[in-house]
Coordinates of C-alpha atoms and ligand atoms in Angstrom, one line a residue:
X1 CA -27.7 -143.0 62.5
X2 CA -28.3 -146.1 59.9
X3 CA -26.1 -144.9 57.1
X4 CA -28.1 -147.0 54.6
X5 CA -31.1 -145.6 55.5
X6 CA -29.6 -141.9 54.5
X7 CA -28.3 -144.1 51.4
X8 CA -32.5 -144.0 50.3
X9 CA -32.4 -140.1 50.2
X10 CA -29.4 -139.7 47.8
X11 CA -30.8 -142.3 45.6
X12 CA -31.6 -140.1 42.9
X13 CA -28.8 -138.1 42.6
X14 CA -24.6 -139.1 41.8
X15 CA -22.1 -137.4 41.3
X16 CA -21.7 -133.9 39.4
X17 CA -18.2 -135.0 38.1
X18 CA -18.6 -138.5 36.9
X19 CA -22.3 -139.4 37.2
X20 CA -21.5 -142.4 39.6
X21 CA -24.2 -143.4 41.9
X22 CA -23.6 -143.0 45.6
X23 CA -23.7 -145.8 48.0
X24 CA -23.7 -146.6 51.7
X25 CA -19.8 -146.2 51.9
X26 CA -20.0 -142.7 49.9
X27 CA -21.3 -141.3 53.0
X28 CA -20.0 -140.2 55.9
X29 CA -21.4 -138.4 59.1
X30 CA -18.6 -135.9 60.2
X31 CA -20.9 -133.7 63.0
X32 CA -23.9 -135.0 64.4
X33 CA -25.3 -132.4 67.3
X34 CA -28.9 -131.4 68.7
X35 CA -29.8 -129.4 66.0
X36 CA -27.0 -130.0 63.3
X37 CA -26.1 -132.7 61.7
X38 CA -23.3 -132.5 58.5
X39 CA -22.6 -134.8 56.0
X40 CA -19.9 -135.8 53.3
X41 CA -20.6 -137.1 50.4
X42 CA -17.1 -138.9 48.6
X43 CA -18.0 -140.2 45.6
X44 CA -16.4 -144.3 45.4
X45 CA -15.5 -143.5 41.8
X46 CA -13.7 -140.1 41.2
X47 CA -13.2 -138.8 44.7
X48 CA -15.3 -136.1 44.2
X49 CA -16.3 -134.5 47.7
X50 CA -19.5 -132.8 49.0
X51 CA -20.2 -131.5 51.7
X52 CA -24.0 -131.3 53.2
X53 CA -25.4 -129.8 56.4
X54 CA -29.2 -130.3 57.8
X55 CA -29.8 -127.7 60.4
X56 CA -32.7 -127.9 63.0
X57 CA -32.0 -131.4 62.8
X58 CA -30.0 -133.8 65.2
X59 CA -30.7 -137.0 63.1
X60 CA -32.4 -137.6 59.8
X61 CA -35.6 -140.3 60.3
X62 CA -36.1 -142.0 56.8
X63 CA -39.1 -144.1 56.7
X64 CA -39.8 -146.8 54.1
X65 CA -42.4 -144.5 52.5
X66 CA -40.0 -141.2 52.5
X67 CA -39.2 -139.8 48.5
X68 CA -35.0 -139.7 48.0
X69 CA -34.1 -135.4 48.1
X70 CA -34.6 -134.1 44.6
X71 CA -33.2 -130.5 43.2
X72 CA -36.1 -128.1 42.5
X73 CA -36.0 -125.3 40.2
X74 CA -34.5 -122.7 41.2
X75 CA -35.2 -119.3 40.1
X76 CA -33.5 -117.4 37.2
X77 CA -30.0 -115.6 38.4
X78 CA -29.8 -111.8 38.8
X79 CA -29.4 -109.7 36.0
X80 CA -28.0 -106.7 35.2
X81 CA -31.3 -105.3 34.3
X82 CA -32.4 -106.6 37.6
X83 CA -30.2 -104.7 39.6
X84 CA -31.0 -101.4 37.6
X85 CA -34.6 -101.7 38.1
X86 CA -34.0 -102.5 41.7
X87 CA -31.9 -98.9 41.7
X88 CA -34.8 -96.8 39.9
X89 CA -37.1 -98.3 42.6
X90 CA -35.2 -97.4 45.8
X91 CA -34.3 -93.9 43.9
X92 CA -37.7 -93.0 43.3
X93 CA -38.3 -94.0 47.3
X94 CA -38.8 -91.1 49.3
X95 CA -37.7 -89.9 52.4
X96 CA -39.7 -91.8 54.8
X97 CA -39.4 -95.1 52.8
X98 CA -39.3 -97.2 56.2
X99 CA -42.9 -96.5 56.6
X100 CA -43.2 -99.5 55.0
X101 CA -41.1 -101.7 56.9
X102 CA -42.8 -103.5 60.0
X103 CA -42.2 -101.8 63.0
X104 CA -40.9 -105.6 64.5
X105 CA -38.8 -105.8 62.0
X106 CA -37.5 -101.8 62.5
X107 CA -35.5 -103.2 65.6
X108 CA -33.1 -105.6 63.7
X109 CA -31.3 -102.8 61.4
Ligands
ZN1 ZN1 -17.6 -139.0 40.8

């Protein structure tokens, strides 16, 4: 694997500690299998560490044309109120609740 080709996906991130940019040598390839390949990411600056895995993947292709990774909105966290309305819904459930649950999916519980 070209390392400074896997350089072009991490171009718009750095690091969370110092904000340091990271750089062909900031990466390193630690497993690379048929369907697995993991990553560290050592920032040059502060030493910071990351650790990154791509699974279903043996190698990363990065054309010319490919966009660097980019974080996406994640959704709100759980709340308190959350998990209470998710308890009034399974107590109002009644006894044959797993009517509702695909009989393929029956077989993995
Ligand atoms: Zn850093």
């Amino acid at each position: 694997m070209d390392k400074s080709k896997l350089v072009k996906l991490f171009s718009n991130m750095c690091c969370s500690n110092c904000r340091h940019d990271f750089d062909e040598d900031s990466i390193l390839i630690k497993r690379q299998e048929k369907n697995l390949m993991v990553l560290q990411i050592v920032c040059s600056e502060c030493g910071k560490s990351f650790g990154l895995a791509f699974l279903g993947l043996g190698s990363v292709e990065v054309k010319e044309d490919d966009r660097p990774l980019e974080f996406q909105d994640c959704p709100l966290p759980i709340t308190y109120d959350d998990v209470l309305d998710a308890h009034h819904f399974i107590d109002k459930l009644e006894k044959d609740w797993n009517k509702f649950i695909p009989d393929e999916l029956k077989n993995n519980f």
